[in-house]
């Protein structure tokens, strides 16, 4: 109607689809013909964020590359739940070697494709935070340093979930894991340790680094698609809640990821050649507590005695992210709307 | 076995692993009753016509609307839109401007000349409708659609009832009123105007009618005893508004006091300003919060310079002045006299203390029950006399145009059932889509498109329409703010957020289906459904 482009206020671009949207602008996931790179029957837990994140990212890349891609997988949940021999959930060329060598294997695949003159076939390396942040880190850093033509995606669920929830270099402070029990004066994981791999990747000055979550599908799809416009080493870090390891309800996977971003604990941004170029603004800011209280890995911060000192330190981390990445619109700086903070918590 | 070296099994797909067996709860699509639909006195399917309007299918939207209510352009001007007061969007940002979209559709229909649906084949039954106000007209429309022959009688020379003789022009231009009534007439309703029905039963028998719907309204201004000097000028609100409509300007003077706190009082005050009064003061015995008048009307009146005197009663009226007693609310909120008096200069006093129905046409109808000045009807809108139905202001209910229209529809459907020898069962209703069933995150923030207003100064001196309509782009924008509470609008969220690809998209208009072979029952689809159209139910066994 008229010259002014009509906005879709009903659901804007937040929902997966919109019946009023031009099909060319529709999300990959709203397409009944989407690749379904990771298909049904996989053995991921109910409400698995990683299964969701992997399908979101890979389906977008399948569309961006018109199906011309190969995925290399590190050991981890994503590998184990998708490929119990001889079954597989993958509907794309997929290769698994070891826990620690996925980036190096991906480099090799890219080199092989190049040698064969098939630079049109794009290579994606992927793994969980254990395989990326800890075990495969040397290979990853090497891949970055050489600027190999690989997009590496880390599905970060913040611990070694496959082997029973042990701490990784991506486990946040205060979180309970099997190896960071809630005992002593500073229960849970320690403060001041761990690695911020998106920033480490940026320090390598590779062409493209981005973070995303399963709570913002369109943002994730846009970043996976944009990553394929570059050649050289690229890194995508996706926050994928784990109901089992985080102790959250299986129905809350997306909600928890959303609260991670809206509290500022997980900054969503994009960096080109080592410089942050944009960040996704917080829409409805929430205190970190809103995020923490949905997860039993933080239950010790509320029971039997409330640990305001620890919650305050976590809030300080969120505030630092907000400051560092400019996560709040300065003029808006919204207060928490009552309607959002009273969302009922469904227990599965 | 002809396999490569070291390969012993064929490659299989995980589709062989039916993870549906893990499930203890299953998602189920439901339809809930949106609060707007529930609140609409005319029983409109608001959500449905907003949905139709969202993609610019205005005629389709209008057709959905007139299924229930033949007067969208009138409604869009005079309805107090209880739908908007309960709109869930109000808890996100601001309620959807349902009323303005309705008006937009109504105006577009008049502009484009869309006609009302073609009546059903002749039923052979004849129905008499007494009173051509909103209720009678609505009943006539619905009865005619159902195939009955309808005769509509009214004592006035023109149809419309209180919509013409009670609601001032600045709220409802007569061109709009006439055009929407004309459409009803064009369906083949016989109008017999300037015909006062003295005895309902006689006319029913004499005319050979199979049923009668009475909707004579409430047009007699309630009288309250106000001690007055001989020269005091005291008028009645209903007559003032009626005279203005007839073009006989009542002599109100420079300063007009209006006694009462309802919509009629406000209408008179605003009309007095337009007739040239320098001062129009509403005298009301309670406070603004307790005033029965609609908020938006009070707001507009204040903007136009109408004055309000709260907690006041008129003790005595004299030429040029009134004696006012100050009141105070007691613990139960009832006003009590304080014994404090003050004088108010006023050339005339208009009483707007409510209206009563003239029920003399029912005097000799057996079985009919009247209490508190209104006629008792059963849940089918039928009076104590079989075949005589009643609605609108003459039965116990809130007295608004929209309630009247709703009564007309309900009565028509019940009369139809009665004429066919049955009873209309109470339609079953879905549970209400409460706000806490929604996931409001997905609704983008957008303000309410406020209807442009004429400047107060200009408005106060003329009878131009006060609230202007939306244009096409803003109407579309407004319709799209609907959150579709409780009913799937195919946003694809469930299809997208399932980690197990266990939601099947059935294509436009056909919604979705759960693939129970693979659904693990995690519940993400239900929690991320924006409109609350998915619930989790326990598996049996």
PDB file of N, CA and C in Angstrom, chain B residues 286 290 311 328-336:
ATOM      1  N   UNK B 286     -21.112  12.179  41.555  1.00  0.00           N
ATOM      2  CA  UNK B 286     -19.953  11.393  41.984  1.00  0.00           C
ATOM      3  C   UNK B 286     -18.687  11.942  41.343  1.00  0.00           C
ATOM      4  N   UNK B 290     -16.114   7.415  38.673  1.00  0.00           N
ATOM      5  CA  UNK B 290     -17.377   6.697  38.798  1.00  0.00           C
ATOM      6  C   UNK B 290     -18.407   7.122  37.767  1.00  0.00           C
ATOM      7  N   UNK B 311     -19.006  15.679  42.270  1.00  0.00           N
ATOM      8  CA  UNK B 311     -19.520  15.638  43.640  1.00  0.00           C
ATOM      9  C   UNK B 311     -20.481  16.790  43.927  1.00  0.00           C
ATOM     10  N   UNK B 328     -19.991  14.219  49.263  1.00  0.00           N
ATOM     11  CA  UNK B 328     -18.750  13.497  49.595  1.00  0.00           C
ATOM     12  C   UNK B 328     -19.065  12.018  49.493  1.00  0.00           C
ATOM     13  N   UNK B 329     -18.110  11.247  48.979  1.00  0.00           N
ATOM     14  CA  UNK B 329     -18.353   9.808  48.860  1.00  0.00           C
ATOM     15  C   UNK B 329     -18.171   9.160  50.221  1.00  0.00           C
ATOM     16  N   UNK B 330     -19.117   8.291  50.591  1.00  0.00           N
ATOM     17  CA  UNK B 330     -18.941   7.565  51.855  1.00  0.00           C
ATOM     18  C   UNK B 330     -18.104   6.309  51.595  1.00  0.00           C
ATOM     19  N   UNK B 331     -17.950   5.502  52.636  1.00  0.00           N
ATOM     20  CA  UNK B 331     -17.070   4.334  52.541  1.00  0.00           C
ATOM     21  C   UNK B 331     -17.481   3.386  51.417  1.00  0.00           C
ATOM     22  N   UNK B 332     -18.788   3.324  51.148  1.00  0.00           N
ATOM     23  CA  UNK B 332     -19.228   2.397  50.106  1.00  0.00           C
ATOM     24  C   UNK B 332     -19.226   3.065  48.739  1.00  0.00           C
ATOM     25  N   UNK B 333     -18.721   4.290  48.657  1.00  0.00           N
ATOM     26  CA  UNK B 333     -18.624   4.964  47.367  1.00  0.00           C
ATOM     27  C   UNK B 333     -19.899   5.674  46.961  1.00  0.00           C
ATOM     28  N   UNK B 334     -20.834   5.781  47.884  1.00  0.00           N
ATOM     29  CA  UNK B 334     -22.093   6.431  47.583  1.00  0.00           C
ATOM     30  C   UNK B 334     -21.999   7.904  47.999  1.00  0.00           C
ATOM     31  N   UNK B 335     -22.514   8.832  47.141  1.00  0.00           N
ATOM     32  CA  UNK B 335     -22.377  10.245  47.500  1.00  0.00           C
ATOM     33  C   UNK B 335     -23.341  10.640  48.629  1.00  0.00           C
ATOM     34  N   UNK B 336     -22.814  11.360  49.574  1.00  0.00           N
ATOM     35  CA  UNK B 336     -23.627  11.829  50.701  1.00  0.00           C
ATOM     36  C   UNK B 336     -23.577  13.356  50.746  1.00  0.00           C
TER      37      UNK B 336
END
